[in-house]
C-alpha angles and dihedrals in degrees: 000000000000120000088347134125090236099196093046091049096047090052089061111010123203109207133186117201106176142356140205130173110324096348141078120200126213124225086265088057093249112152118236118191109229107232094166107048086245096289100346090295116086094082097157095045130255131305098021107184092204091061095041092051092048091050093047093051092047094051089059096039102045116346096178139001127182114249097199109097088341138078143187129215098246093063091056092044090053093047089053090049093048090052088066089056093047118109111263089357092164093059133018095338133139098267105139109098136207116185126224136167101242147008092262090055090047091055095048089046092052092050092050092048090051091053092045091050094051090050092048093055093049097263098116092148088068099093102127119107121203124206131166136251112262090021122137119205104163132272105288116112089254092050097048090045093059091032123093105214107128098211092054092050093047093050102044138035118252133223114266118247100044129123138173141233118224114265120250102225110122115167094177093061105024110033116139092005114164112227115352123354112267095214130059110050088122090065087080085071087072084086088064088056091053091047089053091046100046104018124250089252089069099050119090103173149348119221124197138158108240085218113017104225111173095048094054115296097287111187123212115250115248109281095008098114092043090052092048090051091052093050092049090051091049093055103034093250121147117237116218122192114203101213099165087123103026096046123102104029108321092126095033097269136073091265138000086246087069093045094052097033093233119130115213124196095234132021126196120207142170131128103064092036090090097017085254091290097118126013110259141141137184134201118209120203136180118263090244091060092049092047092050090058094047093080136109129038114353091232091058119100102242097200112029094207142092148120135246088242099043105137093359107193095230091048090049090053091050092048094049090050092047092049088049091055092048090053101040093049094036089228097167091057088045091056090048092052092050096046096092092049089046093051092047091051093048094048089052085076090069111114095031117125114293096355106139100167143008123200125183136172130159105334098330131090141179122206111193119206130201105255117244109249110264093001111074112189095015096102095053092044091055090051089050092053093043092051093049092051089052097045111273129106114210132164126233132195114182104317095333122103115211125200124188111156126191112278089246089070116136128212090254089058091050091050091049092051092051092047095049093044093046092052091049093050091050093045094051098041 
C-alpha cells in the first residue's frame, strides 16, 4: 500500500466503500466527512453525475487511442479549454499543454521540458535543477531529486546536478499569522547564493510549490514568490510552479499563480483536473518555450518524451466534465468567498492542547502540533485515527494536520470539522 505502514494498517484497517457529496461511507455504512478532498483532488465533491456520465459515454465511444504519432479530437478540445483556465491566458501566459497521467509524471515532464528548452536556445550547459527543502514533487526520480522530503532522499538515489533552496517555514517568527507570513521574503535570495556557487550558466530551472501542501501547508512569505521570479529573470533561469495541489480552485482561483499574481514559465497540474475521477495531469508552458522546441526538420520529434496514457480519451472526457462543473457552479469564486470563514474557523483551534501553529489560505489549512518527545508523528497520527473513528477524514504529515475540503463545503461542514477535531485534540492531550 502506498505511503502506508502496511503492517500497522492491516492490524486495524480503515476502509471506504462509497462516497457522495461531502461524505464517504465505510463498509458498515458509517458516514465520514471528507476534510481532505480525498487526497487534495475531489474539488467538486464526490459522485458527480456529470463526470460519471461523460466517462461512461466515452468508454463506449472511444476507450483508448494511441498518442504516439496519432491524436483524437477530445485531447485538443481539452487543451483549448485548459488554455482558458491558464494564468494570463490572453497574453504571455502558460497556455501550451502537455498531458500526463499523474502529478509525478507532470513534474518529470516539466523538468525535461526545461532542460530541452535551454538546449534549444543554445544554453546546453544549463542542466542543473533547483528545488527547495520541504518540497514535495512526486515520486519519480526527477521529483524526489528536486524534492526535499528526507525519507524519500534517504531511501532512493537522486539525480546528479540538483540543489535546494532553504525552506521558508519559521515558527519562531510567523506562528499563528493570519494571511501570509510577514517574515521570510529574503529567503528567495538563497537562489543568488546557488547562482554564485554553481554559476547561472549551469542552472536550467527552479521548481517550487507556491503553497507546499504535502509537507504541512507551508505558505509563502509576503513578497517571496515575486522576489524569486525577479531573480530567475535576472539569471535566465526558468521558474516552475508545482500546482498539483493548488491548481483548480484550492486557493479560490484557477491556479496559485493567479492568486499571488506571479507568472511562472511552467506549471504542473493533476489531481483536481478530473476531480480525482480518472488519473490525469497536465503541464502548462509559455508559448516562447513551445516555439523554441518547434525547430529543425519537420519530421524530427521535437520533444522526445511521452506516456502511453498522455491525453487518454476517458481522462479527457472526465476533465472536460469536471471543468464544466467548476464553471457552471462557479466553485472557485465560492472557495474565495468562504476563505475568510474558513480561516476564522481554523484559527479558533489556537489554544487547544499541543497546537503550536495554524496556517490557512483559500480552502486549505495546516494545524501544527507539538511533537511528542521521542515519538515524532505519533500525536498527529493518533488524532487522525480518532477523527476517522468519529466521522472525519483528515490528513497528517509528521505532526501537522492538513485540511482541504471539497469546494462545495458548507459552513455547517466547516463547523463540524472544527468540533470533531477540537474534541480529538482535547481527548488526546
